[in-house]
Coordinates of C-alpha atoms in Angstrom, one line a residue:
Chain A
M128 CA -10.3 73.9 48.9
K129 CA -10.0 77.0 46.9
V130 CA -12.8 78.0 45.9
I131 CA -14.1 80.8 43.5
V132 CA -17.4 82.5 44.4
D133 CA -20.1 83.1 41.7
A134 CA -22.6 85.6 42.2
S135 CA -25.1 83.5 42.8
S136 CA -24.2 82.2 45.8
L137 CA -23.1 85.3 47.1
I138 CA -25.8 86.6 46.5
N139 CA -27.6 83.7 48.3
L140 CA -25.8 83.6 51.7
M141 CA -26.1 87.5 52.1
K142 CA -29.7 87.2 51.7
A143 CA -29.4 85.0 54.6
G144 CA -27.1 86.9 56.4
A145 CA -24.9 83.2 55.8
L146 CA -21.9 84.4 54.6
A147 CA -20.2 85.8 57.1
I148 CA -20.6 81.9 58.8
V149 CA -19.7 80.5 55.5
L150 CA -16.2 82.4 55.8
R151 CA -15.4 80.9 58.6
L152 CA -14.6 78.3 57.0
E153 CA -11.1 76.3 58.2
G154 CA -9.1 74.8 55.5
F155 CA -11.4 76.9 52.3
T156 CA -10.2 79.9 50.6
F157 CA -12.3 82.3 48.9
N158 CA -12.4 84.4 46.0
I159 CA -13.8 86.7 44.0
G160 CA -13.4 88.2 39.5
P161 CA -13.8 91.6 39.3
L162 CA -17.1 91.0 37.3
V163 CA -18.9 89.1 40.0
E164 CA -18.2 91.2 42.4
Y165 CA -20.1 93.9 39.7
E166 CA -22.8 91.4 39.7
C167 CA -23.6 92.0 43.1
G168 CA -24.3 94.9 42.7
P169 CA -23.2 98.4 44.6
E170 CA -25.3 97.7 47.9
A171 CA -23.3 94.7 49.2
P172 CA -21.8 95.3 52.2
E173 CA -21.1 91.6 53.6
L174 CA -18.9 91.4 50.8
T175 CA -17.4 94.2 50.6
A176 CA -16.0 93.8 54.7
A177 CA -15.0 90.0 53.5
I178 CA -12.7 91.4 51.3
A179 CA -11.8 94.4 53.1
D180 CA -11.0 91.4 55.7
G181 CA -9.2 89.4 53.6
S182 CA -12.0 86.6 53.9
I183 CA -12.4 87.0 50.2
A184 CA -9.6 87.9 48.1
R185 CA -10.4 89.5 44.5
L186 CA -9.1 87.9 42.2
D187 CA -6.7 89.8 39.4
D188 CA -8.0 89.7 36.0
N189 CA -5.4 91.6 34.2
A190 CA -3.2 88.5 34.0
L191 CA -6.3 86.2 32.4
S192 CA -6.6 85.8 29.0
A193 CA -10.2 87.8 27.3
N194 CA -9.2 84.9 25.0
A195 CA -10.7 81.9 27.7
F196 CA -12.9 84.3 28.5
A197 CA -14.8 84.7 24.8
N198 CA -14.2 80.8 24.3
F199 CA -16.1 80.2 27.5
M200 CA -18.7 82.6 26.1
G201 CA -19.0 81.1 23.1
L202 CA -19.6 77.8 24.3
Y203 CA -21.9 77.7 27.6
D204 CA -23.3 81.3 26.5
L205 CA -23.6 81.8 30.4
G206 CA -23.9 85.6 31.9
D207 CA -20.4 87.5 32.9
G208 CA -19.9 86.6 36.2
E209 CA -20.4 83.0 35.0
T210 CA -18.3 83.2 32.0
E211 CA -15.3 85.0 34.4
C212 CA -15.5 82.1 37.1
L213 CA -14.8 79.4 34.3
A214 CA -11.8 81.2 33.2
F215 CA -10.5 81.9 36.2
A216 CA -10.6 78.1 37.0
D217 CA -9.5 76.9 33.9
D218 CA -6.9 78.9 34.3
N219 CA -6.6 77.7 38.2
P220 CA -7.1 74.3 38.3
E221 CA -6.9 74.5 42.0
F222 CA -10.2 76.3 41.8
T223 CA -13.4 74.7 43.0
I224 CA -16.3 76.7 41.6
C225 CA -19.3 77.7 43.4
T226 CA -22.7 78.0 42.2
D227 CA -26.1 78.0 42.3
D228 CA -27.2 78.6 39.1
G229 CA -28.3 75.5 37.2
A230 CA -26.9 76.1 33.8
A231 CA -23.7 77.5 35.2
R232 CA -23.6 73.9 37.5
A233 CA -24.4 71.7 34.4
A234 CA -21.5 74.2 32.5
A235 CA -18.6 73.7 35.0
S236 CA -19.5 70.8 36.1
G237 CA -19.1 68.7 32.1
H238 CA -16.3 71.4 31.4
F239 CA -14.4 70.6 34.8
G240 CA -15.7 67.3 36.3
G241 CA -18.9 67.3 39.3
D242 CA -16.1 67.7 41.8
R243 CA -14.6 70.6 41.0
V244 CA -18.2 72.0 41.2
V245 CA -19.9 73.0 44.6
G246 CA -23.0 75.4 45.6
S247 CA -24.2 77.4 48.9
L248 CA -25.7 74.6 50.4
F249 CA -22.9 72.7 50.3
L250 CA -20.4 74.7 52.3
L251 CA -23.8 75.2 55.0
R252 CA -23.0 71.5 55.2
E253 CA -19.3 72.0 55.6
C254 CA -20.5 74.6 58.3
V255 CA -22.5 71.6 60.2
R256 CA -19.5 69.1 59.9
K257 CA -17.0 71.6 61.2
G258 CA -19.6 72.5 63.9
I259 CA -19.9 76.5 63.1
L260 CA -23.7 75.6 62.5
K261 CA -26.4 73.0 63.6
G262 CA -28.0 70.6 61.0
E263 CA -31.5 72.6 61.9
E264 CA -30.0 76.2 61.7
A265 CA -28.0 75.2 58.2
R266 CA -31.8 74.2 57.4
G267 CA -33.2 77.6 58.3
L268 CA -30.5 79.3 56.3
Y269 CA -31.3 77.3 53.4
E270 CA -35.4 77.7 53.9
L271 CA -34.5 81.6 54.7
M272 CA -32.2 81.7 51.1
R273 CA -35.6 79.9 49.2
K274 CA -37.4 82.4 50.3
M275 CA -35.5 85.3 49.1
G276 CA -35.9 83.8 45.7
G277 CA -32.8 81.8 45.8
F278 CA -32.9 79.3 42.8
L279 CA -32.0 76.6 45.0
P280 CA -33.1 73.0 44.9
D281 CA -35.7 70.5 47.3
L282 CA -33.7 69.3 49.8
A283 CA -34.0 65.9 51.3
D284 CA -34.5 66.0 55.3
D285 CA -31.5 64.6 56.2
Y286 CA -29.1 66.9 54.1
F287 CA -28.0 69.0 56.2
T288 CA -26.9 66.3 59.0
G289 CA -26.3 63.1 57.0
Chain B
M201 CA -7.6 88.5 18.8
N202 CA -11.0 89.7 17.3
V203 CA -12.4 92.6 18.9
S204 CA -14.0 94.1 15.8
G205 CA -16.8 95.3 18.1
L206 CA -14.5 97.9 19.9
A207 CA -13.4 98.9 16.9
E208 CA -16.6 99.6 15.6
I209 CA -17.4 101.7 18.9
I210 CA -14.7 103.7 19.1
R211 CA -15.2 104.5 14.8
S212 CA -19.5 105.3 14.9
R213 CA -18.3 106.7 18.9
R214 CA -15.9 109.0 16.7
L215 CA -13.9 108.3 20.0
D216 CA -10.5 110.3 20.6
L217 CA -8.5 106.9 22.3
D218 CA -6.2 109.1 24.9
R219 CA -9.5 109.9 26.2
L220 CA -10.9 106.8 26.1
S221 CA -7.5 105.7 27.8
Q222 CA -8.3 108.2 30.3
R223 CA -11.3 107.0 31.2
S224 CA -10.4 103.0 30.8
G225 CA -7.2 103.3 32.5
V226 CA -5.9 101.1 29.6
P227 CA -3.0 102.7 28.4
A228 CA -3.7 104.2 24.8
D229 CA -0.9 102.3 22.7
R230 CA -2.7 99.0 24.4
I231 CA -6.0 100.3 22.9
T232 CA -4.4 100.9 19.2
A233 CA -2.5 97.6 19.4
I234 CA -5.7 95.4 20.7
V235 CA -7.6 97.0 18.1
A236 CA -5.0 96.1 15.4
G237 CA -5.6 92.8 16.7
A238 CA -3.3 91.9 20.3
D239 CA -4.7 90.3 22.5
P240 CA -5.8 91.6 25.6
S241 CA -6.5 90.5 29.5
L242 CA -10.2 90.3 30.4
G243 CA -9.4 93.5 32.5
E244 CA -8.4 95.8 29.7
L245 CA -11.5 94.0 28.5
R246 CA -13.6 94.6 31.7
K247 CA -12.3 98.3 32.0
L248 CA -12.8 99.4 28.7
S249 CA -16.2 97.9 28.6
G250 CA -16.6 99.6 31.1
A251 CA -15.7 103.5 29.8
L252 CA -17.5 103.1 27.3
R253 CA -20.7 101.7 28.9
V254 CA -21.5 98.5 26.9
K255 CA -21.4 95.1 27.6
I256 CA -18.0 93.1 27.4
L257 CA -19.8 90.8 23.9
D258 CA -20.8 94.1 22.6
L259 CA -16.9 94.7 21.7
L260 CA -15.9 91.0 20.1
P261 CA -17.0 90.5 16.7
A262 CA -21.5 89.8 16.0
D263 CA -21.8 86.4 16.2
S264 CA -23.2 85.7 13.2
S265 CA -24.6 82.2 14.1
R266 CA -27.0 84.2 15.9
P267 CA -30.8 84.9 14.3
A268 CA -31.6 87.4 12.2
A269 CA -32.8 89.8 14.8
Q270 CA -28.8 90.3 15.1
W271 CA -29.1 92.4 12.0
L272 CA -32.3 93.3 11.6
F273 CA -31.9 97.1 13.1
R274 CA -28.6 97.0 11.9
A275 CA -30.9 97.2 8.4
V276 CA -32.5 99.9 9.0
A277 CA -30.6 102.3 11.3
N278 CA -28.6 105.5 10.3
S279 CA -25.0 104.5 10.4
S280 CA -23.9 106.2 12.4
A281 CA -26.2 104.6 15.1
D282 CA -24.4 103.0 17.9
P283 CA -23.3 99.5 17.2
A284 CA -23.6 98.6 20.8
A285 CA -27.1 100.0 21.3
L286 CA -28.2 97.9 18.0
A287 CA -26.7 94.5 19.5
N288 CA -28.4 95.6 22.8
L289 CA -32.4 95.4 21.0
S290 CA -31.6 92.6 19.0
R291 CA -30.3 90.5 22.2
K292 CA -33.3 91.5 23.4
I293 CA -35.2 89.9 20.7
D294 CA -33.2 86.5 20.5
Y295 CA -33.5 86.1 24.1
S296 CA -37.3 86.8 24.4
L297 CA -37.3 84.3 21.7
K298 CA -35.5 81.8 23.5
L299 CA -37.2 82.4 26.8
M300 CA -40.8 82.8 25.7
G301 CA -40.5 80.9 22.0
S302 CA -42.2 82.7 19.5
D303 CA -45.8 82.2 20.3
P304 CA -48.3 86.3 20.0
H305 CA -49.2 86.3 22.8
L306 CA -52.3 88.5 21.4
S307 CA -53.4 89.4 18.0
L308 CA -56.4 92.1 18.7
W309 CA -56.3 93.9 15.5
S310 CA -55.7 93.7 11.6
N311 CA -55.2 95.3 8.5
E312 CA -58.5 95.9 8.9
T313 CA -59.1 97.3 12.0
F314 CA -57.3 100.9 11.6
K315 CA -58.1 102.6 8.6
A316 CA -56.1 102.9 5.4
G317 CA -54.5 106.7 4.9
T318 CA -51.4 109.1 5.5
T319 CA -53.2 112.2 6.5
Y320 CA -53.0 114.1 9.6
A321 CA -56.8 113.0 9.5
D322 CA -56.0 109.5 8.8
A323 CA -54.1 109.1 11.9
D324 CA -56.7 111.7 14.1
E325 CA -59.7 109.1 13.0
N326 CA -57.1 105.6 14.2
A327 CA -56.4 107.3 17.4
G328 CA -59.8 107.3 18.3
I329 CA -60.6 103.9 16.8
F330 CA -57.1 103.1 18.6
R331 CA -59.5 104.1 21.8
N332 CA -62.7 103.1 21.2
L333 CA -61.0 99.2 21.0
F334 CA -57.8 99.4 23.6
C335 CA -59.2 102.5 25.8
N336 CA -62.8 101.6 26.7
D337 CA -64.0 104.1 23.8
D338 CA -62.2 106.9 26.4
Q339 CA -61.7 109.5 24.0
I340 CA -61.6 112.7 25.8
G341 CA -59.2 111.6 29.1
P342 CA -54.8 111.4 29.3
L343 CA -53.1 108.0 28.2
L344 CA -51.0 108.2 31.2
F345 CA -50.8 103.9 31.2
L346 CA -50.8 103.6 27.9
P347 CA -47.0 101.7 28.2
R348 CA -50.0 99.3 30.2
I349 CA -52.6 98.6 28.1
V350 CA -49.9 98.3 24.8
V351 CA -48.2 95.6 27.3
D352 CA -51.0 94.0 28.3
R353 CA -53.7 94.6 25.7
L354 CA -52.3 94.3 22.6
G355 CA -49.5 91.8 23.4
I356 CA -46.6 93.8 22.5
L357 CA -43.2 93.4 24.6
L358 CA -41.9 97.0 25.8
F359 CA -38.8 97.7 26.6
A360 CA -37.4 100.5 28.4
V361 CA -33.7 100.7 27.6
D362 CA -30.6 103.1 27.8
A363 CA -29.1 102.7 25.0
P364 CA -27.0 106.1 23.5
G365 CA -28.3 107.5 20.4
L366 CA -31.8 105.9 20.6
D367 CA -34.9 107.7 21.0
G368 CA -37.3 104.3 20.0
A369 CA -37.9 101.3 17.9
S370 CA -39.8 98.8 17.4
A371 CA -39.9 95.6 15.1
Y372 CA -41.9 92.4 14.7
F373 CA -39.5 89.2 14.8
N374 CA -41.1 85.5 14.0
G375 CA -44.7 87.9 14.2
V376 CA -43.9 89.2 18.0
P377 CA -44.2 93.0 18.7
Y378 CA -41.6 94.5 20.3
I379 CA -41.3 98.7 21.4
F380 CA -37.7 99.8 22.5
V381 CA -38.1 103.2 24.3
S382 CA -34.9 104.9 25.8
N383 CA -34.9 105.5 29.5
R384 CA -35.4 109.4 29.8
F385 CA -38.0 112.0 30.6
P386 CA -41.2 110.0 31.3
P387 CA -43.3 112.2 28.9
R388 CA -40.4 112.2 26.4
M389 CA -41.2 108.2 26.8
L390 CA -44.6 108.3 26.8
F391 CA -44.6 110.3 23.0
T392 CA -41.8 107.7 22.5
L393 CA -44.2 104.9 22.9
A394 CA -47.1 106.2 20.9
H395 CA -45.0 106.9 18.0
E396 CA -43.2 103.8 18.2
L397 CA -46.9 102.1 18.5
G398 CA -48.1 103.9 15.5
H399 CA -45.1 102.3 13.8
I400 CA -46.6 99.1 15.3
L401 CA -49.8 99.3 14.0
F402 CA -49.6 101.0 10.6
H403 CA -45.9 100.3 9.3
H404 CA -45.3 96.8 9.9
D405 CA -45.9 93.7 8.3
R406 CA -47.0 90.9 10.6
A407 CA -46.4 88.4 8.3
Q408 CA -42.1 89.7 7.9
S409 CA -39.6 90.5 10.0
F410 CA -39.2 93.9 10.2
A411 CA -37.6 96.9 11.7
I412 CA -37.8 100.9 12.6
Y413 CA -35.2 102.6 14.1
D414 CA -35.5 105.8 15.5
D415 CA -32.6 108.7 15.9
D416 CA -32.2 110.5 19.5
R417 CA -33.2 113.8 17.6
G418 CA -33.1 115.4 21.3
E419 CA -35.5 118.0 22.5
E420 CA -37.3 118.5 18.8
S421 CA -38.2 114.2 18.7
E422 CA -41.6 115.7 19.4
S423 CA -42.1 118.7 18.0
A424 CA -40.0 119.6 14.8
P425 CA -41.3 118.4 11.9
V426 CA -40.4 115.3 10.7
S427 CA -39.9 114.4 6.8
R428 CA -39.9 111.2 6.1
A429 CA -43.7 110.1 5.4
E430 CA -43.8 107.1 7.7
E431 CA -42.5 109.2 10.5
S432 CA -44.8 112.2 9.9
Y433 CA -47.5 109.3 10.9
A434 CA -46.3 108.0 13.4
H435 CA -45.7 111.5 14.9
A436 CA -49.3 112.9 13.6
F437 CA -50.9 109.3 15.7
A438 CA -48.8 110.0 19.0
S439 CA -49.9 113.4 18.7
C440 CA -54.0 112.6 18.7
L441 CA -53.9 109.6 20.6
L442 CA -52.4 111.4 23.7
M443 CA -53.8 115.2 23.2
P444 CA -57.4 113.6 21.9
S445 CA -58.7 117.3 20.6
R446 CA -62.6 116.8 22.7
G447 CA -60.7 115.9 25.9
V448 CA -58.1 119.4 24.7
G449 CA -61.2 121.2 24.7
I450 CA -62.9 120.3 28.0
A451 CA -59.1 120.4 29.9
L452 CA -59.0 124.3 28.4
Q453 CA -62.5 125.0 29.4
K454 CA -62.1 123.8 32.7
I455 CA -58.5 125.7 32.6
R456 CA -60.1 128.8 31.5
D457 CA -62.7 129.0 33.9
V458 CA -60.9 128.1 37.0
H459 CA -57.7 130.5 36.1
R460 CA -60.9 133.3 34.9
I461 CA -59.6 133.4 31.4
S462 CA -62.0 134.6 28.6
A463 CA -62.7 132.8 26.1
D464 CA -61.7 134.8 23.5
S465 CA -58.0 135.0 24.8
P466 CA -54.7 133.8 22.9
L467 CA -53.9 130.5 24.3
G468 CA -50.8 131.4 26.8
D469 CA -48.3 129.5 28.6
I470 CA -49.1 128.3 31.9
E471 CA -52.5 127.0 30.0
V472 CA -50.0 124.6 27.6
L473 CA -48.3 123.9 30.2
L474 CA -51.4 122.7 32.5
L475 CA -52.4 120.7 29.4
S476 CA -49.0 119.1 29.1
R477 CA -49.0 117.8 32.6
I478 CA -52.8 116.8 32.4
F479 CA -52.1 114.4 29.5
G480 CA -48.4 113.4 30.1
L481 CA -46.9 115.1 27.5
S482 CA -43.5 117.4 27.3
F483 CA -44.4 121.4 26.6
A484 CA -43.1 121.4 23.4
A485 CA -45.3 118.3 22.3
A486 CA -48.2 119.4 23.8
A487 CA -47.7 123.3 22.2
K488 CA -47.5 121.3 18.8
R489 CA -50.6 119.5 19.6
C490 CA -52.2 122.7 20.3
E491 CA -50.8 124.2 16.7
D492 CA -51.9 121.7 15.3
L493 CA -55.1 121.8 16.8
R494 CA -54.8 126.3 15.8
L495 CA -55.1 127.5 19.0
L496 CA -51.6 128.2 18.0
P497 CA -50.2 129.6 15.9
R498 CA -48.5 128.4 13.0
G499 CA -44.3 128.1 14.5
G500 CA -46.4 129.2 18.0
A501 CA -45.2 126.3 19.5
R502 CA -41.6 126.5 18.4
S503 CA -41.4 130.4 19.1
L504 CA -43.4 129.8 22.8
D505 CA -40.7 126.6 23.5
D506 CA -38.1 128.7 23.0
W507 CA -39.3 132.2 25.3
L508 CA -39.8 130.2 28.0
K509 CA -36.1 128.6 27.9
K510 CA -34.5 131.5 27.3
E511 CA -36.4 133.7 30.4
Y512 CA -37.3 130.6 33.0
G513 CA -34.4 128.1 31.7
S514 CA -36.8 125.6 30.6
A515 CA -40.6 124.9 30.5
E516 CA -40.9 122.4 33.5
K517 CA -39.0 125.0 35.4
R518 CA -41.3 128.0 34.6
A519 CA -44.5 125.6 35.7
D520 CA -42.7 124.8 39.2
S521 CA -42.2 128.3 39.4
V522 CA -45.4 129.4 39.4
G523 CA -47.2 126.5 41.2
L524 CA -48.4 124.4 38.6
P525 CA -49.6 120.7 40.1
P526 CA -46.8 118.1 40.2
R527 CA -46.6 116.1 36.9
P528 CA -48.6 112.8 37.4
K529 CA -46.7 109.6 37.3
I530 CA -45.8 107.9 34.0
E531 CA -44.8 103.8 34.5
F532 CA -42.5 102.1 32.6
S533 CA -41.6 98.6 33.1
R534 CA -38.1 97.9 32.2
I535 CA -39.5 94.3 30.7
P536 CA -42.3 93.0 30.4
D537 CA -43.7 91.2 32.9
R538 CA -44.4 87.7 31.1
L539 CA -40.7 87.8 29.8
L540 CA -39.6 88.1 33.6
A541 CA -41.6 85.2 34.5
S542 CA -40.7 83.2 31.6
A543 CA -37.3 84.1 32.6
V544 CA -37.6 82.0 35.9
E545 CA -38.9 79.8 34.8
Q546 CA -35.9 79.2 32.5
I547 CA -33.8 79.9 35.2
R548 CA -35.1 77.6 37.3
A549 CA -35.2 74.6 34.6
G550 CA -31.9 75.3 34.3
K551 CA -31.5 76.5 30.4
I552 CA -30.7 80.0 30.9
S553 CA -28.4 80.9 33.7
V554 CA -29.7 83.8 36.1
G555 CA -26.2 86.2 35.2
K556 CA -27.0 86.0 31.5
A557 CA -30.6 86.5 31.7
S558 CA -29.7 89.3 33.9
A559 CA -27.1 90.8 31.7
V560 CA -29.7 90.1 28.2
L561 CA -33.0 91.8 30.8
G562 CA -30.9 94.4 31.5
I563 CA -31.9 94.1 35.3
P564 CA -30.6 92.8 38.6
I565 CA -29.9 89.3 39.3
S566 CA -31.1 90.6 42.8
D567 CA -34.4 91.4 40.6
L568 CA -34.5 87.7 38.9
L569 CA -34.3 87.0 42.4
A570 CA -37.5 88.9 44.2
A571 CA -39.6 87.9 41.1
N572 CA -39.1 84.0 42.2
K573 CA -40.0 84.5 45.4
P574 CA -42.4 82.0 46.4
T575 CA -45.9 84.3 46.8
V576 CA -48.3 83.2 49.6
H577 CA -52.0 83.2 48.9

């Protein structure tokens, strides 16, 4: 799965110390646009390291039309990083958008279909399925992300193990 | 593609395209082509917005479907005012309404609360009425906590903004009062806040949407004579509110007792510096108030300020060189607490995205997450 990650998911994962864990998922490639990278702030050493070692690929926005960006901005009134994700996903049908933001998820699902939208919790559950994390470890990370202020939904008890 | 916003910023800032090209990394001929209608890449717009220190949105045409706040400041600002700064203020008003609705939080004063008038004495009297109503009738002390009073007691939405060319601005929109203060030396911000408060209290009709935009006039903003009657009155109100005459008298007496200065000595730079630090104003503003209180001769404030700059580099350097106590902290939140709380609520409900809220409110996404942390009682 080719994933383009939004700042909301990246920040949640970084705050729980879970970014390096989900980047170990086999069969996944992770991508980031410049505007999302900027929104993650200057003090994001895990992100810097992941980009430096190639775990996250930096996308080139010089090949991306500003028209698409402006159109999505007009359509959904999201932030720059979220809009950039939509524009890249529009340009590359293989991309699945990873965002933890409710409004961005609704816009992306409405535009591209729900099967092209995931969030950090999906990635944690994939880690459990692939044996990288135990169910209780994934739940602990989810609870930590919520404790750190992540805008995340309530989950069923068996979300990570069901 | 229409990037009229870019063209407008280049024109209003009188930018040299070669310099913009150097700063942005976008070739000058590409900038010319983009302004003429060629389709830019997102990368080019991102680099240009970064070099201009504006949002990408500011490079695009203004959205005519937006509420009138979009045009509110454009109607009143000087034609040389930075269009991106105007758009920034308008967006904050638009999204404040979107986040909180147009229900005014508090309404603790009416037109009858204050004395009608236009003179310095009227402004002084109204400053006293304000202190009586909103500062527990403290007619003496410094008002370093004025930002908190404005937000909590008057229900004004106060924003500290990074806006080139702006000193301060105030507005009523859909019945909600707003004040914008440019981020800079905190005593300067305090004076600007009091000045804009003067406009809100005396020059805005709450029944109508209305705005006043005060250009940055450099250090002279607080001390130089102002031409328009409304500006002059707001200046006088700010000065009297922040340095009440009784408070100045008491503080000056104590300063002279401590420093053993005789009562009939002319006012010196150290005394004005101490007053400025006690009352949280810049030296220039404090000296101007002393001049208005006839503690300095006419023109004395400007002369003293010029002399300090010439001899010591600045008034603050002079104060530090003689070991005056440091300035007390004046705290300005970047955005009102209740607006932040509303934003968090709306993000939770999926009505606004965290990225949009971050951009409009001018705070990092991580600050919105911090505001969403569960509270433990």
